JSON list of C-alpha atoms and ligand atoms in Angstrom, two decimals:
[
{"chain": "A", "resi": 1145, "resn": "UNK", "atom": "CA", "xyz": [116.15, 66.57, 111.49]},
{"chain": "A", "resi": 1146, "resn": "UNK", "atom": "CA", "xyz": [113.34, 69.03, 111.00]},
{"chain": "A", "resi": 1147, "resn": "UNK", "atom": "CA", "xyz": [114.39, 72.32, 109.46]},
{"chain": "A", "resi": 1148, "resn": "UNK", "atom": "CA", "xyz": [113.58, 75.41, 111.43]},
{"chain": "A", "resi": 1149, "resn": "UNK", "atom": "CA", "xyz": [110.51, 77.39, 110.44]},
{"chain": "A", "resi": 1150, "resn": "UNK", "atom": "CA", "xyz": [112.45, 80.33, 109.01]},
{"chain": "A", "resi": 1151, "resn": "UNK", "atom": "CA", "xyz": [114.59, 78.30, 106.62]},
{"chain": "A", "resi": 1152, "resn": "UNK", "atom": "CA", "xyz": [111.65, 76.25, 105.45]},
{"chain": "A", "resi": 1153, "resn": "UNK", "atom": "CA", "xyz": [109.53, 79.35, 104.85]},
{"chain": "A", "resi": 1154, "resn": "UNK", "atom": "CA", "xyz": [112.28, 80.98, 102.83]},
{"chain": "A", "resi": 1155, "resn": "UNK", "atom": "CA", "xyz": [112.90, 77.92, 100.63]},
{"chain": "A", "resi": 1156, "resn": "UNK", "atom": "CA", "xyz": [109.26, 77.32, 99.81]},
{"chain": "A", "resi": 1157, "resn": "UNK", "atom": "CA", "xyz": [108.53, 80.99, 99.17]},
{"chain": "A", "resi": 1158, "resn": "UNK", "atom": "CA", "xyz": [111.46, 81.16, 96.75]},
{"chain": "A", "resi": 1159, "resn": "UNK", "atom": "CA", "xyz": [110.23, 78.13, 94.83]},
{"chain": "A", "resi": 1160, "resn": "UNK", "atom": "CA", "xyz": [106.69, 79.50, 94.77]},
{"chain": "A", "resi": 1161, "resn": "UNK", "atom": "CA", "xyz": [107.81, 82.84, 93.37]},
{"chain": "A", "resi": 1162, "resn": "UNK", "atom": "CA", "xyz": [109.91, 81.19, 90.68]},
{"chain": "A", "resi": 1163, "resn": "UNK", "atom": "CA", "xyz": [106.90, 79.53, 88.99]},
{"chain": "A", "resi": 1164, "resn": "UNK", "atom": "CA", "xyz": [106.17, 80.90, 85.53]},
{"chain": "A", "resi": 1165, "resn": "UNK", "atom": "CA", "xyz": [102.88, 82.60, 84.68]},
{"chain": "A", "resi": 1166, "resn": "UNK", "atom": "CA", "xyz": [101.96, 79.53, 82.62]},
{"chain": "A", "resi": 1167, "resn": "UNK", "atom": "CA", "xyz": [102.68, 77.14, 85.51]},
{"chain": "A", "resi": 1168, "resn": "UNK", "atom": "CA", "xyz": [100.62, 79.33, 87.82]},
{"chain": "A", "resi": 1169, "resn": "UNK", "atom": "CA", "xyz": [97.72, 79.38, 85.38]},
{"chain": "A", "resi": 1170, "resn": "UNK", "atom": "CA", "xyz": [97.72, 75.60, 84.99]},
{"chain": "A", "resi": 1171, "resn": "UNK", "atom": "CA", "xyz": [98.02, 75.04, 88.73]},
{"chain": "A", "resi": 1172, "resn": "UNK", "atom": "CA", "xyz": [95.10, 77.39, 89.39]},
{"chain": "A", "resi": 1173, "resn": "UNK", "atom": "CA", "xyz": [92.90, 75.60, 86.86]},
{"chain": "A", "resi": 1174, "resn": "UNK", "atom": "CA", "xyz": [93.76, 72.17, 88.28]},
{"chain": "A", "resi": 1175, "resn": "UNK", "atom": "CA", "xyz": [93.06, 73.39, 91.81]},
{"chain": "A", "resi": 1176, "resn": "UNK", "atom": "CA", "xyz": [89.66, 74.67, 90.71]},
{"chain": "A", "resi": 1177, "resn": "UNK", "atom": "CA", "xyz": [88.83, 71.34, 89.04]},
{"chain": "A", "resi": 1178, "resn": "UNK", "atom": "CA", "xyz": [89.84, 69.43, 92.17]},
{"chain": "A", "resi": 1179, "resn": "UNK", "atom": "CA", "xyz": [87.79, 71.56, 94.53]},
{"chain": "A", "resi": 1180, "resn": "UNK", "atom": "CA", "xyz": [84.62, 72.18, 92.54]},
{"chain": "A", "resi": 1181, "resn": "UNK", "atom": "CA", "xyz": [83.10, 68.73, 93.02]},
{"chain": "A", "resi": 1182, "resn": "UNK", "atom": "CA", "xyz": [84.01, 68.46, 96.71]},
{"chain": "A", "resi": 1183, "resn": "UNK", "atom": "CA", "xyz": [81.04, 68.34, 99.08]},
{"chain": "A", "resi": 1184, "resn": "UNK", "atom": "CA", "xyz": [82.51, 71.04, 101.36]},
{"chain": "A", "resi": 1185, "resn": "UNK", "atom": "CA", "xyz": [82.68, 73.39, 98.42]},
{"chain": "A", "resi": 1186, "resn": "UNK", "atom": "CA", "xyz": [79.29, 72.48, 96.97]},
{"chain": "A", "resi": 1187, "resn": "UNK", "atom": "CA", "xyz": [77.54, 72.93, 100.31]},
{"chain": "A", "resi": 1188, "resn": "UNK", "atom": "CA", "xyz": [79.17, 76.27, 101.12]},
{"chain": "A", "resi": 1189, "resn": "UNK", "atom": "CA", "xyz": [77.40, 79.55, 100.38]},
{"chain": "A", "resi": 1190, "resn": "UNK", "atom": "CA", "xyz": [79.57, 82.04, 102.29]},
{"chain": "A", "resi": 1191, "resn": "UNK", "atom": "CA", "xyz": [83.16, 81.48, 101.20]},
{"chain": "A", "resi": 1192, "resn": "UNK", "atom": "CA", "xyz": [86.23, 83.46, 102.21]},
{"chain": "A", "resi": 1193, "resn": "UNK", "atom": "CA", "xyz": [89.31, 83.33, 100.02]},
{"chain": "A", "resi": 1194, "resn": "UNK", "atom": "CA", "xyz": [92.33, 85.50, 99.21]},
{"chain": "A", "resi": 1195, "resn": "UNK", "atom": "CA", "xyz": [93.96, 87.28, 96.30]},
{"chain": "A", "resi": 1196, "resn": "UNK", "atom": "CA", "xyz": [97.33, 85.68, 95.56]},
{"chain": "A", "resi": 1197, "resn": "UNK", "atom": "CA", "xyz": [100.59, 87.28, 96.56]},
{"chain": "A", "resi": 1198, "resn": "UNK", "atom": "CA", "xyz": [104.18, 86.02, 96.67]},
{"chain": "A", "resi": 1199, "resn": "UNK", "atom": "CA", "xyz": [103.52, 83.10, 94.29]},
{"chain": "A", "resi": 1200, "resn": "UNK", "atom": "CA", "xyz": [100.54, 81.73, 96.23]},
{"chain": "A", "resi": 1201, "resn": "UNK", "atom": "CA", "xyz": [98.28, 79.54, 94.14]},
{"chain": "A", "resi": 1202, "resn": "UNK", "atom": "CA", "xyz": [95.92, 81.74, 92.13]},
{"chain": "A", "resi": 1203, "resn": "UNK", "atom": "CA", "xyz": [92.25, 81.83, 93.09]},
{"chain": "A", "resi": 1204, "resn": "UNK", "atom": "CA", "xyz": [90.86, 83.55, 89.98]},
{"chain": "A", "resi": 1205, "resn": "UNK", "atom": "CA", "xyz": [89.29, 80.44, 88.37]},
{"chain": "A", "resi": 1206, "resn": "UNK", "atom": "CA", "xyz": [87.66, 79.68, 91.73]},
{"chain": "A", "resi": 1207, "resn": "UNK", "atom": "CA", "xyz": [86.39, 83.25, 92.05]},
{"chain": "A", "resi": 1208, "resn": "UNK", "atom": "CA", "xyz": [84.79, 83.03, 88.61]},
{"chain": "A", "resi": 1209, "resn": "UNK", "atom": "CA", "xyz": [83.24, 79.67, 89.43]},
{"chain": "A", "resi": 1210, "resn": "UNK", "atom": "CA", "xyz": [81.84, 80.86, 92.77]},
{"chain": "A", "resi": 1211, "resn": "UNK", "atom": "CA", "xyz": [80.26, 83.90, 91.13]},
{"chain": "A", "resi": 1212, "resn": "UNK", "atom": "CA", "xyz": [78.68, 81.79, 88.41]},
{"chain": "A", "resi": 1213, "resn": "UNK", "atom": "CA", "xyz": [77.22, 79.54, 91.12]},
{"chain": "A", "resi": 1214, "resn": "UNK", "atom": "CA", "xyz": [75.83, 82.49, 93.08]},
{"chain": "A", "resi": 1215, "resn": "UNK", "atom": "CA", "xyz": [78.05, 81.95, 96.12]},
{"chain": "A", "resi": 1216, "resn": "UNK", "atom": "CA", "xyz": [78.91, 84.97, 98.28]},
{"chain": "A", "resi": 1217, "resn": "UNK", "atom": "CA", "xyz": [82.66, 85.64, 98.46]},
{"chain": "A", "resi": 1218, "resn": "UNK", "atom": "CA", "xyz": [84.59, 87.40, 101.21]},
{"chain": "A", "resi": 1219, "resn": "UNK", "atom": "CA", "xyz": [88.13, 88.68, 101.48]},
{"chain": "A", "resi": 1220, "resn": "UNK", "atom": "CA", "xyz": [90.16, 89.15, 104.64]},
{"chain": "A", "resi": 1221, "resn": "UNK", "atom": "CA", "xyz": [90.86, 92.74, 105.63]},
{"chain": "A", "resi": 1222, "resn": "UNK", "atom": "CA", "xyz": [93.37, 93.69, 108.31]},
{"chain": "A", "resi": 1223, "resn": "UNK", "atom": "CA", "xyz": [91.28, 94.76, 111.28]},
{"chain": "A", "resi": 1224, "resn": "UNK", "atom": "CA", "xyz": [91.61, 98.57, 111.60]},
{"chain": "A", "resi": 1225, "resn": "UNK", "atom": "CA", "xyz": [91.83, 98.51, 115.39]},
{"chain": "A", "resi": 1226, "resn": "UNK", "atom": "CA", "xyz": [92.85, 95.01, 116.43]},
{"chain": "A", "resi": 1227, "resn": "UNK", "atom": "CA", "xyz": [95.69, 94.92, 113.95]},
{"chain": "A", "resi": 1228, "resn": "UNK", "atom": "CA", "xyz": [96.52, 91.27, 114.33]},
{"chain": "A", "resi": 1229, "resn": "UNK", "atom": "CA", "xyz": [93.11, 89.97, 113.31]},
{"chain": "A", "resi": 1230, "resn": "UNK", "atom": "CA", "xyz": [91.21, 89.59, 110.08]},
{"chain": "A", "resi": 1231, "resn": "UNK", "atom": "CA", "xyz": [87.82, 90.93, 109.20]},
{"chain": "A", "resi": 1232, "resn": "UNK", "atom": "CA", "xyz": [85.88, 89.32, 106.37]},
{"chain": "A", "resi": 1233, "resn": "UNK", "atom": "CA", "xyz": [84.06, 91.65, 104.00]},
{"chain": "A", "resi": 1234, "resn": "UNK", "atom": "CA", "xyz": [82.00, 90.85, 100.90]},
{"chain": "A", "resi": 1235, "resn": "UNK", "atom": "CA", "xyz": [83.93, 90.69, 97.65]},
{"chain": "A", "resi": 1236, "resn": "UNK", "atom": "CA", "xyz": [81.82, 91.45, 94.60]},
{"chain": "A", "resi": 1237, "resn": "UNK", "atom": "CA", "xyz": [82.74, 92.55, 91.07]},
{"chain": "A", "resi": 1238, "resn": "UNK", "atom": "CA", "xyz": [82.26, 96.23, 92.00]},
{"chain": "A", "resi": 1239, "resn": "UNK", "atom": "CA", "xyz": [83.97, 96.21, 95.44]},
{"chain": "A", "resi": 1240, "resn": "UNK", "atom": "CA", "xyz": [86.46, 99.13, 95.68]},
{"chain": "A", "resi": 1241, "resn": "UNK", "atom": "CA", "xyz": [89.94, 97.84, 96.50]},
{"chain": "A", "resi": 1242, "resn": "UNK", "atom": "CA", "xyz": [93.17, 99.27, 97.90]},
{"chain": "A", "resi": 1243, "resn": "UNK", "atom": "CA", "xyz": [96.60, 97.93, 98.84]},
{"chain": "A", "resi": 1244, "resn": "UNK", "atom": "CA", "xyz": [97.22, 97.31, 102.53]},
{"chain": "A", "resi": 1245, "resn": "UNK", "atom": "CA", "xyz": [100.52, 97.65, 104.39]},
{"chain": "A", "resi": 1246, "resn": "UNK", "atom": "CA", "xyz": [101.72, 94.34, 102.90]},
{"chain": "A", "resi": 1247, "resn": "UNK", "atom": "CA", "xyz": [100.84, 95.64, 99.41]},
{"chain": "A", "resi": 1248, "resn": "UNK", "atom": "CA", "xyz": [98.06, 93.05, 99.18]},
{"chain": "A", "resi": 1249, "resn": "UNK", "atom": "CA", "xyz": [94.79, 94.18, 97.58]},
{"chain": "A", "resi": 1250, "resn": "UNK", "atom": "CA", "xyz": [91.90, 94.31, 100.01]},
{"chain": "A", "resi": 1251, "resn": "UNK", "atom": "CA", "xyz": [88.39, 95.81, 99.99]},
{"chain": "A", "resi": 1252, "resn": "UNK", "atom": "CA", "xyz": [88.14, 99.41, 101.15]},
{"chain": "A", "resi": 1253, "resn": "UNK", "atom": "CA", "xyz": [86.17, 99.46, 104.40]},
{"chain": "A", "resi": 1254, "resn": "UNK", "atom": "CA", "xyz": [83.12, 101.68, 103.93]},
{"chain": "A", "resi": 1255, "resn": "UNK", "atom": "CA", "xyz": [80.66, 100.32, 106.40]},
{"chain": "A", "resi": 1256, "resn": "UNK", "atom": "CA", "xyz": [79.72, 97.25, 104.38]},
{"chain": "A", "resi": 1257, "resn": "UNK", "atom": "CA", "xyz": [78.31, 94.36, 106.40]},
{"chain": "A", "resi": 1258, "resn": "UNK", "atom": "CA", "xyz": [81.14, 92.24, 107.79]},
{"chain": "A", "resi": 1259, "resn": "UNK", "atom": "CA", "xyz": [80.71, 88.57, 108.38]},
{"chain": "A", "resi": 1260, "resn": "UNK", "atom": "CA", "xyz": [82.07, 87.23, 111.66]},
{"chain": "A", "resi": 1261, "resn": "UNK", "atom": "CA", "xyz": [84.68, 84.52, 111.10]},
{"chain": "A", "resi": 1262, "resn": "UNK", "atom": "CA", "xyz": [82.50, 81.90, 112.79]},
{"chain": "A", "resi": 1263, "resn": "UNK", "atom": "CA", "xyz": [79.61, 82.56, 110.42]},
{"chain": "A", "resi": 1264, "resn": "UNK", "atom": "CA", "xyz": [81.51, 81.69, 107.24]},
{"chain": "A", "resi": 1265, "resn": "UNK", "atom": "CA", "xyz": [80.87, 78.27, 105.73]},
{"chain": "A", "resi": 1266, "resn": "UNK", "atom": "CA", "xyz": [84.26, 77.73, 104.15]},
{"chain": "A", "resi": 1267, "resn": "UNK", "atom": "CA", "xyz": [87.59, 79.51, 104.42]},
{"chain": "A", "resi": 1268, "resn": "UNK", "atom": "CA", "xyz": [90.12, 78.91, 101.66]},
{"chain": "A", "resi": 1269, "resn": "UNK", "atom": "CA", "xyz": [93.39, 80.09, 103.13]},
{"chain": "A", "resi": 1270, "resn": "UNK", "atom": "CA", "xyz": [96.84, 80.64, 101.73]},
{"chain": "A", "resi": 1271, "resn": "UNK", "atom": "CA", "xyz": [99.79, 78.92, 103.34]},
{"chain": "A", "resi": 1272, "resn": "UNK", "atom": "CA", "xyz": [103.53, 78.47, 102.95]},
{"chain": "A", "resi": 1273, "resn": "UNK", "atom": "CA", "xyz": [103.72, 74.81, 104.01]},
{"chain": "A", "resi": 1274, "resn": "UNK", "atom": "CA", "xyz": [101.28, 72.10, 105.04]},
{"chain": "A", "resi": 1275, "resn": "UNK", "atom": "CA", "xyz": [101.40, 68.52, 106.23]},
{"chain": "A", "resi": 1276, "resn": "UNK", "atom": "CA", "xyz": [98.86, 65.86, 105.31]},
{"chain": "A", "resi": 1277, "resn": "UNK", "atom": "CA", "xyz": [97.69, 65.71, 108.94]},
{"chain": "A", "resi": 1278, "resn": "UNK", "atom": "CA", "xyz": [96.42, 69.31, 108.91]},
{"chain": "A", "resi": 1279, "resn": "UNK", "atom": "CA", "xyz": [99.51, 71.22, 109.93]},
{"chain": "A", "resi": 1280, "resn": "UNK", "atom": "CA", "xyz": [99.74, 74.69, 108.45]},
{"chain": "A", "resi": 1281, "resn": "UNK", "atom": "CA", "xyz": [102.57, 77.18, 108.33]},
{"chain": "A", "resi": 1282, "resn": "UNK", "atom": "CA", "xyz": [101.64, 80.66, 107.14]},
{"chain": "A", "resi": 1283, "resn": "UNK", "atom": "CA", "xyz": [103.73, 83.75, 106.49]},
{"chain": "A", "resi": 1284, "resn": "UNK", "atom": "CA", "xyz": [104.43, 84.15, 110.18]},
{"chain": "A", "resi": 1285, "resn": "UNK", "atom": "CA", "xyz": [101.99, 86.88, 111.19]},
{"chain": "A", "resi": 1286, "resn": "UNK", "atom": "CA", "xyz": [99.60, 84.69, 113.14]},
{"chain": "A", "resi": 1287, "resn": "UNK", "atom": "CA", "xyz": [96.62, 86.43, 111.48]},
{"chain": "A", "resi": 1288, "resn": "UNK", "atom": "CA", "xyz": [94.71, 83.31, 110.52]},
{"chain": "A", "resi": 1289, "resn": "UNK", "atom": "CA", "xyz": [95.64, 81.59, 113.79]},
{"chain": "A", "resi": 1290, "resn": "UNK", "atom": "CA", "xyz": [94.23, 84.47, 115.84]},
{"chain": "A", "resi": 1291, "resn": "UNK", "atom": "CA", "xyz": [91.13, 84.89, 113.70]},
{"chain": "A", "resi": 1292, "resn": "UNK", "atom": "CA", "xyz": [90.17, 81.21, 113.99]},
{"chain": "A", "resi": 1293, "resn": "UNK", "atom": "CA", "xyz": [91.48, 80.47, 117.47]},
{"chain": "A", "resi": 1294, "resn": "UNK", "atom": "CA", "xyz": [87.86, 79.78, 118.53]},
{"chain": "A", "resi": 1295, "resn": "UNK", "atom": "CA", "xyz": [88.09, 76.53, 116.57]},
{"chain": "A", "resi": 1296, "resn": "UNK", "atom": "CA", "xyz": [90.71, 75.28, 119.05]},
{"chain": "A", "resi": 1297, "resn": "UNK", "atom": "CA", "xyz": [88.63, 76.14, 122.09]},
{"chain": "A", "resi": 1298, "resn": "UNK", "atom": "CA", "xyz": [85.29, 74.78, 120.97]},
{"chain": "A", "resi": 1299, "resn": "UNK", "atom": "CA", "xyz": [85.87, 71.86, 118.65]},
{"chain": "A", "resi": 1300, "resn": "UNK", "atom": "CA", "xyz": [82.29, 70.70, 118.94]},
{"chain": "A", "resi": 1301, "resn": "UNK", "atom": "CA", "xyz": [80.84, 74.09, 117.98]},
{"chain": "A", "resi": 1302, "resn": "UNK", "atom": "CA", "xyz": [80.24, 74.47, 114.32]},
{"chain": "A", "resi": 1303, "resn": "UNK", "atom": "CA", "xyz": [82.53, 76.88, 112.59]},
{"chain": "A", "resi": 1304, "resn": "UNK", "atom": "CA", "xyz": [83.72, 77.21, 109.04]},
{"chain": "A", "resi": 1305, "resn": "UNK", "atom": "CA", "xyz": [85.65, 74.44, 107.36]},
{"chain": "A", "resi": 1306, "resn": "UNK", "atom": "CA", "xyz": [89.23, 75.58, 106.98]},
{"chain": "A", "resi": 1307, "resn": "UNK", "atom": "CA", "xyz": [90.84, 74.47, 103.74]},
{"chain": "A", "resi": 1308, "resn": "UNK", "atom": "CA", "xyz": [94.37, 75.44, 102.77]},
{"chain": "A", "resi": 1309, "resn": "UNK", "atom": "CA", "xyz": [95.11, 76.10, 99.09]},
{"chain": "A", "resi": 1310, "resn": "UNK", "atom": "CA", "xyz": [98.60, 75.31, 97.88]},
{"chain": "A", "resi": 1311, "resn": "UNK", "atom": "CA", "xyz": [100.87, 74.02, 95.18]},
{"chain": "A", "resi": 1312, "resn": "UNK", "atom": "CA", "xyz": [101.42, 70.35, 95.87]},
{"chain": "A", "resi": 1313, "resn": "UNK", "atom": "CA", "xyz": [105.18, 70.90, 96.43]},
{"chain": "A", "resi": 1314, "resn": "UNK", "atom": "CA", "xyz": [104.37, 72.92, 99.55]},
{"chain": "A", "resi": 1315, "resn": "UNK", "atom": "CA", "xyz": [103.57, 69.67, 101.39]},
{"chain": "A", "resi": 1316, "resn": "UNK", "atom": "CA", "xyz": [106.03, 68.60, 104.10]},
{"chain": "A", "resi": 1317, "resn": "UNK", "atom": "CA", "xyz": [106.21, 65.20, 105.78]},
{"chain": "A", "resi": 1318, "resn": "UNK", "atom": "CA", "xyz": [105.93, 66.92, 109.16]},
{"chain": "A", "resi": 1319, "resn": "UNK", "atom": "CA", "xyz": [105.60, 70.46, 110.46]},
{"chain": "A", "resi": 1320, "resn": "UNK", "atom": "CA", "xyz": [106.68, 71.80, 113.82]},
{"chain": "A", "resi": 1321, "resn": "UNK", "atom": "CA", "xyz": [103.31, 72.87, 115.21]},
{"chain": "A", "resi": 1322, "resn": "UNK", "atom": "CA", "xyz": [102.88, 75.35, 118.03]},
{"chain": "A", "resi": 1323, "resn": "UNK", "atom": "CA", "xyz": [99.99, 75.30, 120.52]},
{"chain": "A", "resi": 1324, "resn": "UNK", "atom": "CA", "xyz": [98.33, 78.32, 118.84]},
{"chain": "A", "resi": 1325, "resn": "UNK", "atom": "CA", "xyz": [98.40, 76.82, 115.33]},
{"chain": "A", "resi": 1326, "resn": "UNK", "atom": "CA", "xyz": [94.85, 76.11, 114.16]},
{"chain": "A", "resi": 1327, "resn": "UNK", "atom": "CA", "xyz": [94.79, 72.83, 112.21]},
{"chain": "A", "resi": 1328, "resn": "UNK", "atom": "CA", "xyz": [93.25, 72.62, 108.75]},
{"chain": "A", "resi": 1329, "resn": "UNK", "atom": "CA", "xyz": [90.23, 70.47, 107.87]},
{"chain": "A", "resi": 1330, "resn": "UNK", "atom": "CA", "xyz": [91.70, 69.82, 104.46]},
{"chain": "A", "resi": 1331, "resn": "UNK", "atom": "CA", "xyz": [94.09, 71.05, 101.80]},
{"chain": "A", "resi": 1332, "resn": "UNK", "atom": "CA", "xyz": [93.37, 71.45, 98.10]},
{"chain": "A", "resi": 1333, "resn": "UNK", "atom": "CA", "xyz": [96.29, 71.50, 95.69]},
{"chain": "A", "resi": 1334, "resn": "UNK", "atom": "CA", "xyz": [96.80, 71.33, 91.94]},
{"chain": "A", "resi": 1335, "resn": "UNK", "atom": "CA", "xyz": [97.18, 67.53, 92.36]},
{"chain": "A", "resi": 1336, "resn": "UNK", "atom": "CA", "xyz": [94.52, 66.47, 94.83]},
{"chain": "A", "resi": 1337, "resn": "UNK", "atom": "CA", "xyz": [92.45, 67.09, 97.95]},
{"chain": "A", "resi": 1338, "resn": "UNK", "atom": "CA", "xyz": [93.88, 66.10, 101.31]},
{"chain": "A", "resi": 1339, "resn": "UNK", "atom": "CA", "xyz": [90.94, 65.48, 103.58]},
{"chain": "A", "resi": 1340, "resn": "UNK", "atom": "CA", "xyz": [91.87, 65.68, 107.24]},
{"chain": "A", "resi": 1341, "resn": "UNK", "atom": "CA", "xyz": [88.72, 65.92, 109.37]},
{"chain": "A", "resi": 1342, "resn": "UNK", "atom": "CA", "xyz": [85.49, 64.17, 108.49]},
{"chain": "B", "resi": 2317, "resn": "ATP", "atom": "N1", "xyz": [95.59, 82.83, 119.20]},
{"chain": "B", "resi": 2317, "resn": "ATP", "atom": "C1", "xyz": [96.69, 83.56, 119.36]},
{"chain": "B", "resi": 2317, "resn": "ATP", "atom": "N2", "xyz": [96.78, 84.46, 120.36]},
{"chain": "B", "resi": 2317, "resn": "ATP", "atom": "C2", "xyz": [97.87, 85.20, 120.53]},
{"chain": "B", "resi": 2317, "resn": "ATP", "atom": "N3", "xyz": [98.95, 85.15, 119.73]},
{"chain": "B", "resi": 2317, "resn": "ATP", "atom": "C3", "xyz": [98.94, 84.29, 118.71]},
{"chain": "B", "resi": 2317, "resn": "ATP", "atom": "C4", "xyz": [97.81, 83.46, 118.46]},
{"chain": "B", "resi": 2317, "resn": "ATP", "atom": "N4", "xyz": [98.07, 82.72, 117.37]},
{"chain": "B", "resi": 2317, "resn": "ATP", "atom": "C5", "xyz": [99.31, 83.07, 116.95]},
{"chain": "B", "resi": 2317, "resn": "ATP", "atom": "N5", "xyz": [99.83, 84.01, 117.75]},
{"chain": "B", "resi": 2317, "resn": "ATP", "atom": "C6", "xyz": [101.17, 84.62, 117.60]},
{"chain": "B", "resi": 2317, "resn": "ATP", "atom": "O1", "xyz": [101.43, 84.89, 116.25]},
{"chain": "B", "resi": 2317, "resn": "ATP", "atom": "C7", "xyz": [102.80, 84.64, 115.96]},
{"chain": "B", "resi": 2317, "resn": "ATP", "atom": "C8", "xyz": [102.93, 84.01, 114.59]},
{"chain": "B", "resi": 2317, "resn": "ATP", "atom": "O2", "xyz": [102.35, 82.73, 114.59]},
{"chain": "B", "resi": 2317, "resn": "ATP", "atom": "P1", "xyz": [102.73, 81.65, 113.47]},
{"chain": "B", "resi": 2317, "resn": "ATP", "atom": "O3", "xyz": [104.21, 81.58, 113.32]},
{"chain": "B", "resi": 2317, "resn": "ATP", "atom": "O4", "xyz": [101.99, 80.39, 113.76]},
{"chain": "B", "resi": 2317, "resn": "ATP", "atom": "O5", "xyz": [102.14, 82.37, 112.16]},
{"chain": "B", "resi": 2317, "resn": "ATP", "atom": "P2", "xyz": [101.52, 81.72, 110.86]},
{"chain": "B", "resi": 2317, "resn": "ATP", "atom": "O6", "xyz": [100.60, 80.61, 111.15]},
{"chain": "B", "resi": 2317, "resn": "ATP", "atom": "O7", "xyz": [102.65, 81.41, 109.96]},
{"chain": "B", "resi": 2317, "resn": "ATP", "atom": "O8", "xyz": [100.74, 82.99, 110.31]},
{"chain": "B", "resi": 2317, "resn": "ATP", "atom": "P3", "xyz": [99.27, 83.20, 109.72]},
{"chain": "B", "resi": 2317, "resn": "ATP", "atom": "O9", "xyz": [98.27, 82.66, 110.71]},
{"chain": "B", "resi": 2317, "resn": "ATP", "atom": "O10", "xyz": [99.17, 84.70, 109.57]},
{"chain": "B", "resi": 2317, "resn": "ATP", "atom": "O11", "xyz": [99.22, 82.49, 108.43]},
{"chain": "B", "resi": 2317, "resn": "ATP", "atom": "C9", "xyz": [103.33, 83.76, 117.05]},
{"chain": "B", "resi": 2317, "resn": "ATP", "atom": "O12", "xyz": [104.48, 84.36, 117.58]},
{"chain": "B", "resi": 2317, "resn": "ATP", "atom": "C10", "xyz": [102.23, 83.65, 118.08]},
{"chain": "B", "resi": 2317, "resn": "ATP", "atom": "O13", "xyz": [102.69, 84.03, 119.34]},
{"chain": "B", "resi": 2318, "resn": "MG", "atom": "MG1", "xyz": [100.55, 79.32, 112.67]}
]
C-alpha cells in the first residue's frame, strides 16, 4: 500500500537531514558531474536553481560551474504580493541576500530585472520525493506547482525544462500524484540522470 504523503515526506526529510557534511559534499560533486555533460544543461543559458535547505542536495558545485561557463543563474523569490508563487531573479556573486519567512536565503528585491518563469531555459528544482516517471513531491507548499502550472495547460508551448535535483534515495517506485502536480522532464541525482520527456 502506498504511504500517505505526510509520512513519506517526514521519513525522507529525516534521512536527508541526517547525511554528514562529507556525504553531502560527495553527493553534490557527483550530481554536478552527472549533469554537466547533459544536453539540456549544455544548451541552457538562463538557469534557475536553489540554495539547499533541510538536507537538500547541494548546488554549490553547479553554481561554480555555471558561472565559469558564463550561464546566467536565477533564484526563486517568494512573490511579495501573490504569496504562493515564485519570482525568478538574477543570482550573481554580488547579489544582496536575506532570509525569507522559511529562513531560506533569497535575493533582496531591489527592482532588478525578473525573468518570467516561462522564459527560463532550465529549472533545477528541489524535491522531497520523485518517481522515475516524472512524479515530484515537494515540501507541500505548492509553490513550484503554481509557478509552472502553465506547463500543464500548454504542453506544446515551449517552456523551461524542469529537472528535479535529489539524492538517489529520494526515489520512490510510485508517487500519489494530484491533478495540479506538474511533472518533471527529468531528475538528476548523485547516481544518474533519469530522463523522462524527450
Ligand atoms: N496550480 C495550482 N493552483 C492552485 N492551487 C495549487 C496549484 N498547485 C498546487 N496548489 C495547491 O498547493 C497545495 C500544495 O500542493 P502539493 O502538495 O502538490 O505541494 P508540493 O508539490 O509538495 O510543493 P512545491 O510545489 O512547493 O514543491 C495543494 O493543496 C494544492 O491545492
Ligand atoms: Mg506538488
